[in-house]
Amino acid sequence: YALEIIREVLETLRIDGIFFNMGGYQVSDYSGNYYGICHCPACRRLFAEQFGADLPAAEDDADPVYRKYRLFKERTSAAYHRKLEQFIHSLRPDICVDRGYSLGSGFVRQESNTAIRRALPHWQYSGSDNTKWVVGSYPGFIASNTTVDFIDFPYRHVAVSPAQQSLRLAQSLANGGALDYYLIGRLDNHEDTTGYNDVKSVFEFHAEHEEFFRTLTPRARILLAKPRAVDDAEYRGWFRILTENHFPFDTIVPGVLAETDLSKYDLVVLPNAVFLSDAECRKIDEFVENGGAVVAVYESGVGSAEYEYRERNGLRSLPVTRVLEKRDAMSSSYLKLTDGFPARRLTGTSLVYLDGPYLYAEYETDATRHTWLIPPHMYGPPERCYYTEITEHPGLVVNRYGNGRVAYIPWLPGTLFHRQGYVNTPNFIADVLEGLLGIAPVGGTVSPMVEVNVLASSSPGATVVSLVNGSGHFGTTFYRPIPIASTTIEIATAAAPRSVRSLVHDCELTHDWADGKLTVAVENLGLFEFVVIE
Ligand SMILES: [Zn+2]
């Protein structure tokens, strides 16, 4: 009935756009009851036709038939969505279609939401994350990430913290997205209006500068590739590491990497991107050959986009020659820094702690090994708390390939940081990026709690540095951010600017330019700022 319902909507209502969700292969209902995967006659027949097998009984990535089922869901859902897009377009070519990728333009509507039983930590970059992948992957589409007013389905009438909503909206704007707000019911008789003022103030700011935001596009030199069909932990850890060390970056979704122009990037990060297509692997290899830098984490490239494991890693540029063993339990292990490791942030220690899995491997002989693995050992009682062995297995291997370099990491630093949050991990990674790969972050005195992005706007023609103050995120609660009286940013610009302005305070900002480096004093940073450099 979907087509009939959509036809009725399009023919009877005056609408500008259309969004629909919850189609496809739902496995749970609104009460959270789990029903498992669909075994209806249509699914059975189609799966047998396409893959010559019976449907898998359960969702289990270790089961090769289930991995085929993933593919089945992807292909049939995409085909169904294309059919809807074309149907809508045939009736109303003038309206915006959610995820109408076959139409070349439209919008992508997503939610920054919470759920009462969702595992912690809260994803504090939800607004940034949901915006980045849209503007990074689909430049013709508007990123419409909504702040969901309510706490969860069973609590539709009470709002999350007001500051949580305005933070999500600020993150959307700061990454080149649009604004979106969603509650169930009507604004005029809604019982919990606590979010209204904060939400309204961001919408008003956006309305005042509509033309500026309409033409705002990212100008990052780093690409963080979202992996296929693996959990988000490694990706989110890298998202935090890059953000909190002020390395501006884009993200893209699987499937568009092979068509993306990588020449605009200096660095591509593969955060345990296990499943990559042959074309994506070739694209990465060519990027390195042409002088780019790649960080490849753990099992990146071992599987195909059809979820098959390859005999040999699909990435030719990796320094790994042979995988020896995958060890899952590495509790009580460390990496010992090698002499000459460019420790700028990781000072006052010679150890990086390692938990989770580690891949024992052999490497090309001319690749450079950095940090040595101290394997699991005794950690108690106190008199037996010492290690006796430093192996020659590395925690990081860097090799040259063509004109570029690959840094391979045989463990999961992002996953560790995402869950535990100790600065030991990001200090190590940021030193690798800057000291070993020569990738420069935005400098200055900005707090790690402030997200920094570099963008461009054609109205006016300007480089834009956006800042979002996330200092109100405190434990599991989001309060209003602590105002920052004064902070400086340093970025490279080819020439001295004519003007450096604050969009929020509508005034010139004190700045200094010398030897290709622009230093700007940002005053009175509240929730966000847009520094406009002309
Ligand atoms: Zn079915």
Tab-separated table of N, CA and C in Angstrom, residues 124-125 128 163-164 166-168 170-171 174 240 243-244 246 446-452 467-475 477-484 525-529:
chain	number	residue	atom	x	y	z
A	124	GLN	N	28.221	12.171	22.026
A	124	GLN	CA	28.109	13.632	22.169
A	124	GLN	C	28.308	14.376	20.860
A	125	TYR	N	28.805	13.684	19.822
A	125	TYR	CA	28.964	14.329	18.509
A	125	TYR	C	27.885	13.876	17.534
A	128	SER	N	27.157	16.399	14.808
A	128	SER	CA	28.279	16.538	13.871
A	128	SER	C	28.387	15.307	12.988
A	163	ALA	N	20.140	22.094	26.714
A	163	ALA	CA	21.474	22.322	26.153
A	163	ALA	C	21.900	21.186	25.224
A	164	GLN	N	21.310	20.007	25.452
A	164	GLN	CA	21.622	18.873	24.565
A	164	GLN	C	21.041	19.155	23.168
A	166	SER	N	20.349	22.242	21.845
A	166	SER	CA	21.039	23.330	21.136
A	166	SER	C	22.445	22.895	20.707
A	167	LEU	N	23.072	22.001	21.478
A	167	LEU	CA	24.383	21.482	21.063
A	167	LEU	C	24.262	20.717	19.742
A	168	ARG	N	23.247	19.850	19.641
A	168	ARG	CA	23.044	19.104	18.391
A	168	ARG	C	22.863	20.055	17.213
A	170	ALA	N	23.814	23.235	16.984
A	170	ALA	CA	25.070	23.952	16.719
A	170	ALA	C	26.031	23.062	15.924
A	171	GLN	N	26.080	21.772	16.279
A	171	GLN	CA	26.954	20.845	15.556
A	171	GLN	C	26.525	20.720	14.092
A	174	ALA	N	27.628	23.946	12.337
A	174	ALA	CA	29.095	24.061	12.300
A	174	ALA	C	29.726	23.121	11.285
A	240	ARG	N	36.301	11.100	17.878
A	240	ARG	CA	36.669	11.897	19.057
A	240	ARG	C	38.135	12.317	19.023
A	243	THR	N	38.553	15.102	16.481
A	243	THR	CA	37.854	16.317	16.901
A	243	THR	C	38.570	16.978	18.079
A	244	GLU	N	38.910	16.187	19.086
A	244	GLU	CA	39.413	16.775	20.326
A	244	GLU	C	40.882	17.189	20.230
A	246	HIS	N	41.652	18.704	17.285
A	246	HIS	CA	41.475	19.770	16.289
A	246	HIS	C	42.077	19.463	14.932
A	446	VAL	N	42.932	26.398	21.819
A	446	VAL	CA	41.554	25.898	21.918
A	446	VAL	C	41.488	24.649	22.807
A	447	SER	N	40.481	24.590	23.656
A	447	SER	CA	40.284	23.441	24.543
A	447	SER	C	39.874	22.213	23.725
A	448	PRO	N	40.271	21.001	24.186
A	448	PRO	CA	39.779	19.788	23.513
A	448	PRO	C	38.254	19.695	23.534
A	449	MET	N	37.600	20.426	24.425
A	449	MET	CA	36.140	20.391	24.516
A	449	MET	C	35.474	21.269	23.465
A	450	VAL	N	36.297	21.945	22.650
A	450	VAL	CA	35.747	22.780	21.575
A	450	VAL	C	36.027	22.113	20.232
A	451	GLU	N	34.960	21.840	19.483
A	451	GLU	CA	35.088	21.256	18.140
A	451	GLU	C	35.416	22.361	17.145
A	452	VAL	N	36.391	22.108	16.289
A	452	VAL	CA	36.808	23.110	15.298
A	452	VAL	C	36.663	22.519	13.895
A	467	LEU	N	33.442	26.974	15.514
A	467	LEU	CA	33.796	26.438	16.828
A	467	LEU	C	32.509	26.091	17.569
A	468	VAL	N	32.471	24.902	18.171
A	468	VAL	CA	31.315	24.510	18.991
A	468	VAL	C	31.838	24.148	20.375
A	469	ASN	N	31.293	24.808	21.364
A	469	ASN	CA	31.744	24.640	22.749
A	469	ASN	C	30.967	23.494	23.408
A	470	GLY	N	31.637	22.358	23.571
A	470	GLY	CA	30.983	21.168	24.139
A	470	GLY	C	31.239	20.993	25.623
A	471	SER	N	31.681	22.072	26.294
A	471	SER	CA	32.100	21.930	27.690
A	471	SER	C	30.940	21.671	28.650
A	472	GLY	N	29.694	21.759	28.147
A	472	GLY	CA	28.556	21.468	29.027
A	472	GLY	C	28.268	19.982	29.176
A	473	HIS	N	28.981	19.149	28.415
A	473	HIS	CA	28.771	17.698	28.508
A	473	HIS	C	29.515	17.185	29.731
A	474	PHE	N	28.758	16.780	30.730
A	474	PHE	CA	29.328	16.509	32.058
A	474	PHE	C	28.761	15.187	32.544
A	475	GLY	N	29.600	14.121	32.541
A	475	GLY	CA	29.061	12.807	32.877
A	475	GLY	C	27.978	12.438	31.878
A	477	THR	N	25.146	14.066	31.639
A	477	THR	CA	24.243	15.217	31.509
A	477	THR	C	24.812	16.272	30.561
A	478	PHE	N	23.907	16.967	29.886
A	478	PHE	CA	24.317	18.097	29.042
A	478	PHE	C	23.802	19.381	29.671
A	479	TYR	N	24.739	20.221	30.168
A	479	TYR	CA	24.400	21.552	30.673
A	479	TYR	C	24.799	22.577	29.629
A	480	ARG	N	24.440	23.848	29.883
A	480	ARG	CA	24.924	24.901	28.972
A	480	ARG	C	26.446	24.956	29.085
A	481	PRO	N	27.145	25.212	27.972
A	481	PRO	CA	28.613	25.213	28.011
A	481	PRO	C	29.160	26.362	28.853
A	482	ILE	N	30.339	26.151	29.404
A	482	ILE	CA	31.021	27.219	30.143
A	482	ILE	C	31.502	28.251	29.121
A	483	PRO	N	31.139	29.542	29.291
A	483	PRO	CA	31.621	30.555	28.341
A	483	PRO	C	33.154	30.637	28.399
A	484	ILE	N	33.780	30.779	27.245
A	484	ILE	CA	35.243	30.882	27.187
A	484	ILE	C	35.586	32.321	26.807
A	525	LEU	N	33.404	33.106	23.668
A	525	LEU	CA	32.815	31.955	22.983
A	525	LEU	C	31.732	31.344	23.868
A	526	GLY	N	30.500	31.421	23.394
A	526	GLY	CA	29.390	30.769	24.093
A	526	GLY	C	29.228	29.367	23.549
A	527	LEU	N	28.049	29.038	22.995
A	527	LEU	CA	27.839	27.715	22.422
A	527	LEU	C	28.602	27.542	21.117
A	528	PHE	N	28.615	28.582	20.289
A	528	PHE	CA	29.306	28.435	18.996
A	528	PHE	C	29.804	29.770	18.493
A	529	GLU	N	30.690	29.688	17.497
A	529	GLU	CA	31.204	30.877	16.811
A	529	GLU	C	31.545	30.475	15.384
